Short mmCIF file of C-alpha atoms in Angstrom, two decimals:
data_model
loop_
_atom_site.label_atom_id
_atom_site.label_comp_id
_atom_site.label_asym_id
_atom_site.label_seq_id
_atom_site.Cartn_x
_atom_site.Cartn_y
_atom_site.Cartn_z
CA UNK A 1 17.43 133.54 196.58
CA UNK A 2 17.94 136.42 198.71
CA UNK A 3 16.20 139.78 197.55
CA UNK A 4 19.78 141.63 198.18
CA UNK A 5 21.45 139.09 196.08
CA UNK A 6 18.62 139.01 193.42
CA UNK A 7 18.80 143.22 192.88
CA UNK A 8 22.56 142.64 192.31
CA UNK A 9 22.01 140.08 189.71
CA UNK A 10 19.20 142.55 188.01
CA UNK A 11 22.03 144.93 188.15
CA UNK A 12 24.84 142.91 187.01
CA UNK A 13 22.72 141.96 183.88
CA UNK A 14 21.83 145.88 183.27
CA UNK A 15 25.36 146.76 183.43
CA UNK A 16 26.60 143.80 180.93
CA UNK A 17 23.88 145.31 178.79
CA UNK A 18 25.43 148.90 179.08
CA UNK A 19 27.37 150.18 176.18
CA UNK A 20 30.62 150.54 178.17
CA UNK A 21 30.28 147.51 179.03
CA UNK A 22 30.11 145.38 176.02
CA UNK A 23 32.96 147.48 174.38
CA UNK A 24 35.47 146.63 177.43
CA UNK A 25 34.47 142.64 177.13
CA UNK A 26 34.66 142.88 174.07
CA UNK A 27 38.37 144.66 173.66
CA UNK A 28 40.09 142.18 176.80
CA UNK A 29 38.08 138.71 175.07
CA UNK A 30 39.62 139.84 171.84
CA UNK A 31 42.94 139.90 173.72
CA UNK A 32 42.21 136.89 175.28
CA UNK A 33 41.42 134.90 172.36
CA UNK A 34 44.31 136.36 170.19
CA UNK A 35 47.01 135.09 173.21
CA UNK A 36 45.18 131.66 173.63
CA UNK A 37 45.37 130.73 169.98
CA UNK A 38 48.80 131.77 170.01
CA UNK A 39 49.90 130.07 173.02
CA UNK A 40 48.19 126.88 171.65
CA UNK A 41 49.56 127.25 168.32
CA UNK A 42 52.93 127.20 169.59
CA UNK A 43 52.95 124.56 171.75
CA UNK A 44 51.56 122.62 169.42
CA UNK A 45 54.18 123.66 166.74
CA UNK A 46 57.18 122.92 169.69
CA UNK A 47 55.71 118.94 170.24
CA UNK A 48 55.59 118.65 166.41
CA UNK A 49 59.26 119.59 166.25
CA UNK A 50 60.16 117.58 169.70
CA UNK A 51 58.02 114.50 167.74
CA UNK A 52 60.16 115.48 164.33
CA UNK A 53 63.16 115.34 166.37
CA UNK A 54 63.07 112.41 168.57
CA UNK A 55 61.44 110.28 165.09
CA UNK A 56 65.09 110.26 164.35
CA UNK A 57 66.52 109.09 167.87
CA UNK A 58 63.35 106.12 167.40
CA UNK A 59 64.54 104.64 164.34
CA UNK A 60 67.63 103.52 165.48
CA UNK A 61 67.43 103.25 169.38
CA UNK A 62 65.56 100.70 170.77
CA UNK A 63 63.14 100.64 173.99
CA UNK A 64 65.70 99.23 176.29
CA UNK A 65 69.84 98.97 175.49
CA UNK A 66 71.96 96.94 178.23
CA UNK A 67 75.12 97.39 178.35
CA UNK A 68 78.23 96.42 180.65
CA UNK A 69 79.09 98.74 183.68
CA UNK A 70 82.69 98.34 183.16
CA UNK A 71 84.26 97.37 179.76
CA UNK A 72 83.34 97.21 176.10
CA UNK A 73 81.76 93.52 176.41
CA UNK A 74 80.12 90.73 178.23
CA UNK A 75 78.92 87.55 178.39
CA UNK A 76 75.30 86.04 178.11
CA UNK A 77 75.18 82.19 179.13
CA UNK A 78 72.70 79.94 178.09
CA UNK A 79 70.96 79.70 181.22
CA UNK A 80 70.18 83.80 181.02
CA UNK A 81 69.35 83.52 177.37
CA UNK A 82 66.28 81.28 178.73
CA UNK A 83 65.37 83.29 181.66
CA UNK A 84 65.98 86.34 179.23
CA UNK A 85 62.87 85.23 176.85
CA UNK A 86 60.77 84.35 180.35
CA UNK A 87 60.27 87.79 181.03
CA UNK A 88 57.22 89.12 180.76
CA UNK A 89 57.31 92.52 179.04
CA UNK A 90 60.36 91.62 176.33
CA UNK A 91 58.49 91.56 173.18
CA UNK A 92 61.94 90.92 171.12
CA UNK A 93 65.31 91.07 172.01
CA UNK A 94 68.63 91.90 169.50
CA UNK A 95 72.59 90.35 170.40
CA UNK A 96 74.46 93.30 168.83
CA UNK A 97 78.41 94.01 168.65
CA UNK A 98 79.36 97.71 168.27
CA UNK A 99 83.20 99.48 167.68
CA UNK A 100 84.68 102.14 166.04
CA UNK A 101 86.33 101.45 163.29
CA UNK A 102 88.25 102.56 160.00
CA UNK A 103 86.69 101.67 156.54
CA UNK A 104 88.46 102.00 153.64
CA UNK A 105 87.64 102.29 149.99
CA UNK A 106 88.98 104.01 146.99
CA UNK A 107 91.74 105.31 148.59
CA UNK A 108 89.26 106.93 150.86
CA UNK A 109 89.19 106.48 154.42
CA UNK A 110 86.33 106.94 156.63
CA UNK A 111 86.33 106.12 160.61
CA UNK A 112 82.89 105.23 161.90
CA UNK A 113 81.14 102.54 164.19
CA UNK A 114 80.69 99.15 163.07
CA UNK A 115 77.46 97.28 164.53
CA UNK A 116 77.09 93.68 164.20
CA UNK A 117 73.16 92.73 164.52
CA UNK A 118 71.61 89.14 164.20
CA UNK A 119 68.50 87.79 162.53
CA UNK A 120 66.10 89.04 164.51
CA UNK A 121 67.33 92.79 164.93
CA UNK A 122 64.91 94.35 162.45
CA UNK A 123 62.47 92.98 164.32
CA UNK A 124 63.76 94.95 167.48
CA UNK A 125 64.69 98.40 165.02
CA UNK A 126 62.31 98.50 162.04
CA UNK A 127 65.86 99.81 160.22
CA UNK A 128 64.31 98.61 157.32
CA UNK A 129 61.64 101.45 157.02
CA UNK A 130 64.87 103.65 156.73
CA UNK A 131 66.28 101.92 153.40
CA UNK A 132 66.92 104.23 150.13
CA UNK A 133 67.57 101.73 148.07
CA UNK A 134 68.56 97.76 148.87
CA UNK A 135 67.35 95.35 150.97
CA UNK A 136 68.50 94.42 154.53
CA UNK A 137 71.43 92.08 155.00
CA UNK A 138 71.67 88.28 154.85
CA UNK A 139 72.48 86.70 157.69
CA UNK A 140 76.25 85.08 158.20
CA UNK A 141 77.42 87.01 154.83
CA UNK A 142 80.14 89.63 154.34
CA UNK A 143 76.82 92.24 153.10
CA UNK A 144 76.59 95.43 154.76
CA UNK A 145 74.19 98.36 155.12
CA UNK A 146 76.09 102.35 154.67
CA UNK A 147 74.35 105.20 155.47
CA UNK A 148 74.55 108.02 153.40
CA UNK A 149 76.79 110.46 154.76
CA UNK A 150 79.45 107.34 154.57
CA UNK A 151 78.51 106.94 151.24
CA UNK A 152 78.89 110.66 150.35
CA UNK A 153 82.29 110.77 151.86
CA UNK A 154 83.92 107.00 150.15
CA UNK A 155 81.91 107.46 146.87
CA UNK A 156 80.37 103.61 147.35
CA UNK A 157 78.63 102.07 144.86
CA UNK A 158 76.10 99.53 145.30
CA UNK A 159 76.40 95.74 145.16
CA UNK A 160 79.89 96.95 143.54
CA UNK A 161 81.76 93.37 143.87
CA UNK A 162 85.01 94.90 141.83
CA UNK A 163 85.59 97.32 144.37
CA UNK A 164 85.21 96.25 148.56
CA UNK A 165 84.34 98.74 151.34
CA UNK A 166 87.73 97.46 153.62
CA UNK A 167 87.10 97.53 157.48
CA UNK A 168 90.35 97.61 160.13
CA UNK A 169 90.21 96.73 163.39
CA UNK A 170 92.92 97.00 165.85
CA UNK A 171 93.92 93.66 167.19
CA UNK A 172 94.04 93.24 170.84
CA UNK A 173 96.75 92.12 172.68
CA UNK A 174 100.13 93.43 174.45
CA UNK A 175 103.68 94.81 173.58
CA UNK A 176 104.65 96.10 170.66
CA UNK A 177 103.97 95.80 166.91
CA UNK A 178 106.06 93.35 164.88
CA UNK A 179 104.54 93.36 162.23
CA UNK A 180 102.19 96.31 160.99
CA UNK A 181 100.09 93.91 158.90
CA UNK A 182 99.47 92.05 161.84
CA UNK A 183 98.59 95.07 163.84
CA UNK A 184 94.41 95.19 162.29
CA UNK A 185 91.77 92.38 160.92
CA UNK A 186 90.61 93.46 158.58
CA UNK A 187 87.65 91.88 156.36
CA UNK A 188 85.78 93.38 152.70
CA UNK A 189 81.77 94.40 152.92
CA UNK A 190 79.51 94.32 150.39
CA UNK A 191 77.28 97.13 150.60
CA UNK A 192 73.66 95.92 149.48
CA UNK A 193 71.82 98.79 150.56
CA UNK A 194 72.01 102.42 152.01
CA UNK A 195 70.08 104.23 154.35
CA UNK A 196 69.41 107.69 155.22
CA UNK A 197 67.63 109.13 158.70
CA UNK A 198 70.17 112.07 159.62
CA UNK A 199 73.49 113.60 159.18
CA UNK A 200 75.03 112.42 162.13
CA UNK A 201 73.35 108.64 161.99
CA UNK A 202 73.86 108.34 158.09
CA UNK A 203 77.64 109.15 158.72
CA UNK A 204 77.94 107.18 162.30
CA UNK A 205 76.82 103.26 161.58
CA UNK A 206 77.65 100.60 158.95
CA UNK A 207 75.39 97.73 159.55
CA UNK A 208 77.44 93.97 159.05
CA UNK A 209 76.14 90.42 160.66
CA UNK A 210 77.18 89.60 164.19
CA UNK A 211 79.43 87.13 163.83
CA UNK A 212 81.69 88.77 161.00
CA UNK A 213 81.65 91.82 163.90
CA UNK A 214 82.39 89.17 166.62
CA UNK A 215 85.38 87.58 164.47
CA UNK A 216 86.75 90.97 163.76
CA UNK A 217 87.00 92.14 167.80
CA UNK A 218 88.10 88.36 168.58
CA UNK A 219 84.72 87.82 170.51
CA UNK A 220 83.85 84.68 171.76
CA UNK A 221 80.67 83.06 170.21
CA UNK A 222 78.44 84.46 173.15
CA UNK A 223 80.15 87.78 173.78
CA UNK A 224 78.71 91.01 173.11
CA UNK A 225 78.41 94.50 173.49
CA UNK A 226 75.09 95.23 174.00
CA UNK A 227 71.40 93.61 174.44
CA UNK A 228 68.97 95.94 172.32
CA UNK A 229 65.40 95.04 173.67
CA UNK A 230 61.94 95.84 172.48
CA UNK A 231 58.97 96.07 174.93
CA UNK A 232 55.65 94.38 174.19
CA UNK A 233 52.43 96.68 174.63
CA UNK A 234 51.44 97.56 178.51
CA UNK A 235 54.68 96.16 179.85
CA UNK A 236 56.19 97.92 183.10
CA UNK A 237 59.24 99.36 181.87
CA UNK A 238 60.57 99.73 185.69
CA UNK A 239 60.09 95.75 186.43
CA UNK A 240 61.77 94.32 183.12
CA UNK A 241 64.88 96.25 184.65
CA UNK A 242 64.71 95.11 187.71
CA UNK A 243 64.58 91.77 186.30
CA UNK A 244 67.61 92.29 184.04
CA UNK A 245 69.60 93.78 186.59
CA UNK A 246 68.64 90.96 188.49
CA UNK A 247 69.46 88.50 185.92
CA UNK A 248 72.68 90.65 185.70
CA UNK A 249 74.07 90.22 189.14
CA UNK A 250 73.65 94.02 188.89
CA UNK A 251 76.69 94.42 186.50
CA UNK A 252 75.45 95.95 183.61
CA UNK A 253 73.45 99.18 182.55
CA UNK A 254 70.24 99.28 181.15
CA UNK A 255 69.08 102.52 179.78
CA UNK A 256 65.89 103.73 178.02
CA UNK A 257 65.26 105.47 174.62
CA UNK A 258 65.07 109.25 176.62
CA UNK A 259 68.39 107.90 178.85
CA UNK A 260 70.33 107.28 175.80
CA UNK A 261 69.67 110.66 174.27
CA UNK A 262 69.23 112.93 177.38
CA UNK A 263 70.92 115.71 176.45
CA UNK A 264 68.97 115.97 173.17
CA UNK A 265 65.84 115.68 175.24
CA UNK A 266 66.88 118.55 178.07
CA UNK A 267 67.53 120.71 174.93
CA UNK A 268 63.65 120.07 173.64
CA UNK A 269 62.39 120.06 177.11
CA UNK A 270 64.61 123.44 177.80
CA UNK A 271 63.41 124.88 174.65
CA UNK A 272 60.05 123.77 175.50
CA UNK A 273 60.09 125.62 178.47
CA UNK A 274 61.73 128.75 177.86
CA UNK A 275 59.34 129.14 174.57
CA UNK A 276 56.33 128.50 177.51
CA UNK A 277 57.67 131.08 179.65
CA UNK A 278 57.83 133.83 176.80
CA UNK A 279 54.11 133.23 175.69
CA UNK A 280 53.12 133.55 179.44
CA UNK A 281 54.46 136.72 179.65
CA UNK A 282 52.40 137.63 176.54
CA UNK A 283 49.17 136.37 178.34
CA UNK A 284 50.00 138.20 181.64
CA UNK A 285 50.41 141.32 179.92
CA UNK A 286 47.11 140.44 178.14
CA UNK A 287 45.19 139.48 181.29
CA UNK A 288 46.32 142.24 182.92
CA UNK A 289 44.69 144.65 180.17
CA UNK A 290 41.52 142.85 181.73
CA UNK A 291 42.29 143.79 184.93
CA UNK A 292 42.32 147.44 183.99
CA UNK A 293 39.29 147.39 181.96
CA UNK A 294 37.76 145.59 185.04
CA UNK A 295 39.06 148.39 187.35
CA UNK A 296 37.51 151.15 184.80
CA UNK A 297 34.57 149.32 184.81
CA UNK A 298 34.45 149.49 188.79
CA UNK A 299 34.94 153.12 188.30
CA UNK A 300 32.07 154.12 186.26
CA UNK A 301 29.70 152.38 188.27
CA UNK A 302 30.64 153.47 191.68
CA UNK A 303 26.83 154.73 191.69
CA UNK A 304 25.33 151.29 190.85
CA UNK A 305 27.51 149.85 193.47
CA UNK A 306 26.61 151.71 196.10
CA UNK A 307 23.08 151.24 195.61
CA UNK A 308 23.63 147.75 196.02
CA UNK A 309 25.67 148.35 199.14
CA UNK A 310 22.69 150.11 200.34
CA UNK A 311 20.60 147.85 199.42
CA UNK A 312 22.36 144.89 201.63
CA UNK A 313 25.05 143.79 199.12
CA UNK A 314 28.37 143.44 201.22
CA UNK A 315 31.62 144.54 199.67
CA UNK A 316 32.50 140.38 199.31
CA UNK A 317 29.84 140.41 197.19
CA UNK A 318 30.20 143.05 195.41
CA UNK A 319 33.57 141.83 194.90
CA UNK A 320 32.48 138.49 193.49
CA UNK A 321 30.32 140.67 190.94
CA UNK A 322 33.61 142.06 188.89
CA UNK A 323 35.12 138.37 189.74
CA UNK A 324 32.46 136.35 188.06
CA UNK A 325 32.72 139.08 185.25
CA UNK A 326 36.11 138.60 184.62
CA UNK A 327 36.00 134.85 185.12
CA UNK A 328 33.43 134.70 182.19
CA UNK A 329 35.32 137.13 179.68
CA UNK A 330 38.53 134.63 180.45
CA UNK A 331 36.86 131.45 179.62
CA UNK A 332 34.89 132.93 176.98
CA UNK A 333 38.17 134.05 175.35
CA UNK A 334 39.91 130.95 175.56
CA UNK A 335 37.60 128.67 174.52
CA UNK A 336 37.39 130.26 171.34
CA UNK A 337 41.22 130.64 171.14
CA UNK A 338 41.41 126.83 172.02
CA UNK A 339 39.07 126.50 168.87
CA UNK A 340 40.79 128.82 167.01
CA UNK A 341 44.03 127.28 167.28
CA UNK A 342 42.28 123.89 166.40
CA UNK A 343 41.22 125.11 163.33
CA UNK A 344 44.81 126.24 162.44
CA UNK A 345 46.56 122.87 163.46
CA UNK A 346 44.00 120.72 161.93
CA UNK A 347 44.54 122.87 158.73
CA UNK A 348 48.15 122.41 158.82
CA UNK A 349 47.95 118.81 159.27
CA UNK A 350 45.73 118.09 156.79
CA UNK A 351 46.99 120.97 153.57
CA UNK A 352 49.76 121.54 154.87
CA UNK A 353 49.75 125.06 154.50
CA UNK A 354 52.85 126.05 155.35
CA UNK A 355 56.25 124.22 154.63
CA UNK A 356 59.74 124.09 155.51
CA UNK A 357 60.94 122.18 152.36
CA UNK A 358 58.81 122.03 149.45
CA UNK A 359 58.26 118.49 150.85
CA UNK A 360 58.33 118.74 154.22
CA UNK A 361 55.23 120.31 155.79
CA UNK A 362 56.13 121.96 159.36
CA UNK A 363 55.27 119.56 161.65
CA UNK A 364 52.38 120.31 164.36
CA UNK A 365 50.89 117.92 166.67
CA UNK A 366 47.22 118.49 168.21
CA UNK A 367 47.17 116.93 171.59
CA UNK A 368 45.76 117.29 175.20
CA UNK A 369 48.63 118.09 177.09
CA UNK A 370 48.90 121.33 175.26
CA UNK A 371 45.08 122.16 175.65
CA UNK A 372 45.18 121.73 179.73
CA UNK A 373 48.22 123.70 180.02
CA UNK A 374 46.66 126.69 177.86
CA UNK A 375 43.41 126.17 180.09
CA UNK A 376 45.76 126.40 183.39
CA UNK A 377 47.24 128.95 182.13
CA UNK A 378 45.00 131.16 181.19
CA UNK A 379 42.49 130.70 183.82
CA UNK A 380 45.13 130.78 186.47
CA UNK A 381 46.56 134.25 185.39
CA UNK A 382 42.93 135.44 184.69
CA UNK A 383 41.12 134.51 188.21
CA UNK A 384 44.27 136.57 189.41
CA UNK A 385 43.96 139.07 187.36
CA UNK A 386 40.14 139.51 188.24
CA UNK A 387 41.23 139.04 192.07
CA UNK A 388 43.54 142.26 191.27
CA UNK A 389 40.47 144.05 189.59
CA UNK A 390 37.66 142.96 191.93
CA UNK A 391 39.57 144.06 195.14
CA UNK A 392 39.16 147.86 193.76
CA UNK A 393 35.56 147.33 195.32
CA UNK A 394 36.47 148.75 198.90
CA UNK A 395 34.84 151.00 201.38
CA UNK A 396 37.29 153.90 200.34
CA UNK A 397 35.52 153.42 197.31
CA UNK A 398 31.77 153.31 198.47
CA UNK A 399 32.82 156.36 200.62
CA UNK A 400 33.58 158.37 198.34
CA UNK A 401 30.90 157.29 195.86
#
């Protein structure tokens, strides 16, 4: 080591020493810390509501959904039900028939979307998870599952043979009506069980078996409206829809759980953003308090600097002097917010310390993404910051020293 560049680290450690000094560190750190905990805590907060959020859009939406590109319905031959379950990456795949629909009961009507599901579909939708009270239907029987906001509105009881929840569906066809009776099919459910995961699901879906959905829309046996596919571990979500489309002759859509509620996940992702954008602000302003304890700093030792100008100390390294300074107050400050703000989300998770419902805790969710944007952030907007301060160090200034 140089002897120039040792006397300015004899000096540097004098002037960290100095009472002005320590109480400057201290004051931006504190504001350091205080705006990386809080940046951290809200992220972390925002994920656990995106998490809380999309939990709803995962219970009923499945990895992949194909649909037709033009129509309500298509066809799936033999031959692609064989090459369907040879490709790798398909886990599980659901038939499923979906319309909207008018139930009836009581005197009550009610119009909402009937979907027809096979054996297998709880396998691709754990719906079963979602269940109140019943048990999921059998197979090739008139039973249905009700959410409750369909239950709320047509008063249905459960297992309630005496009384029928009625479904109408328009026949298809051309020309006018004859004969009004003729003009639906119509069949009786037997609700077995009821389910609950939001407002708008609980009120949207009434769960029947396929073929009781197929003989209502006048499908044929292998005619549906939609392939509802579940992806094993590790598979390339890009390649099994390539090989669908494929399989497809390119005539159908295929669409992923985000795809299929995109504008709920812009409106997180917005939110997301605009919440990120408002804490920055806080941490500029807060960084920027550094910078002008940096710059009074570089003030009161004007004398100490230029006796190590004199002493062979260019003004690049005098520069890096207040740079390294600020640099260390930055990470210093959050690093302890980053634990800080650990300390709060691991409390929350595990007491759950604060609530929105008596028994819903708020959700929070502790996870990397967040930490390396708060480290980005921060130590971004603070090298700046110190860039700003440290280029105070000029020879106007050692001129006038």
């Amino acid at each position: 080591m140089s002897f120039p560049f040792y006397i300015a680290r004899r000096y540097t450690m004098t002037l960290s020493k100095s009472t002005a000094v320590n109480i400057i560190s201290v004051i931006a750190a504190a504001g350091i810390v205080i705006s990386a905990t809080a940046l951290f805590v809200i992220l972390s907060v925002f994920s656990g509501l995106k998490n809380f959020s999309l939990s709803f859009t995962n219970a009923t939406d499945p990895d992949l959904k194909v649909t037709t590109e033009i129509g309500k319905s298509f066809t799936v031959s033999p031959e692609q039900e064989e090459k369907i379950k040879g490709i790798k990456g398909i886990a599980n795949y659901s038939h499923i028939v979906e319309e909207r629909v008018l139930f009836y009961f009581d005197q009550k009507e009610h119009v909402a979307y009937l979907k027809g599901t096979d054996s297998i579909f709880t396998q691709v939708n754990p719906m079963e998870k979602q269940l109140l009270t019943g048990y999921w239907l059998t197979p090739q029987t008139s039973q249905c599952v009700v959410g409750m906001g369909t239950v709320d509105k047509l008063s249905i009881g459960l297992s309630d043979f005496g009384r029928r929840l009625e479904v109408y569906v328009p026949t298809t066809g051309k020309g006018p009506i004859d004969n009004p009776e003729k003009a639906f099919n119509k069949s009786a459910l037997v609700p077995v069980a009821f389910y609950s995961i939001n407002d708008d699901v609980d009120s949207k879906y009434v769960y029947c078996d396929l073929g009781l959905a197929q003989e209502l829309l006048q499908y044929k046996p292998n005619q549906i409206s939609a392939l509802e596919i579940k992806l094993a571990p590790g598979a390339q979500e890009e390649t099994v829809k390539q090989e669908l489309l494929t399989l497809f002759n390119n005539k159908v859509v295929i669409k992923n759980r985000a795809q299929l509620n995109d504008s709920l996940y812009r409106m997180l992702n917005t939110e997301n953003l605009v919440t990120y954008l408002i804490c920055s602000l806080v941490v500029v302003l807060t960084l920027f308090c550094l910078a002008g304890a940096l710059i009074m700093l570089i003030l009161d030792k004007r004398e100490n600097i230029k006796t190590l100008f004199c002493l062979g100390v260019d003004v690049k390294g005098l520069r890096k002097i207040f740079l390294y300074q600020g640099i260390f107050i930055t990470a210093l400050g959050t690093f302890t917010g980053l634990i800080l703000g650990t300390i709060i989300i691991v409390l929350q998770q595990q007491f759950q310390l604060i609530t929105i419902t008596p028994t819903l805790p708020f959700p929070v969710e502790y996870n990397i993404t967040n930490i390396i944007v708060v480290l980005l952030t921060l130590f971004t907007l603070g090298i700046l910051a110190s860039r700003i301060a440290a280029g105070r160090v000029n020879s106007k200034l050692l001129e006038n020293s």
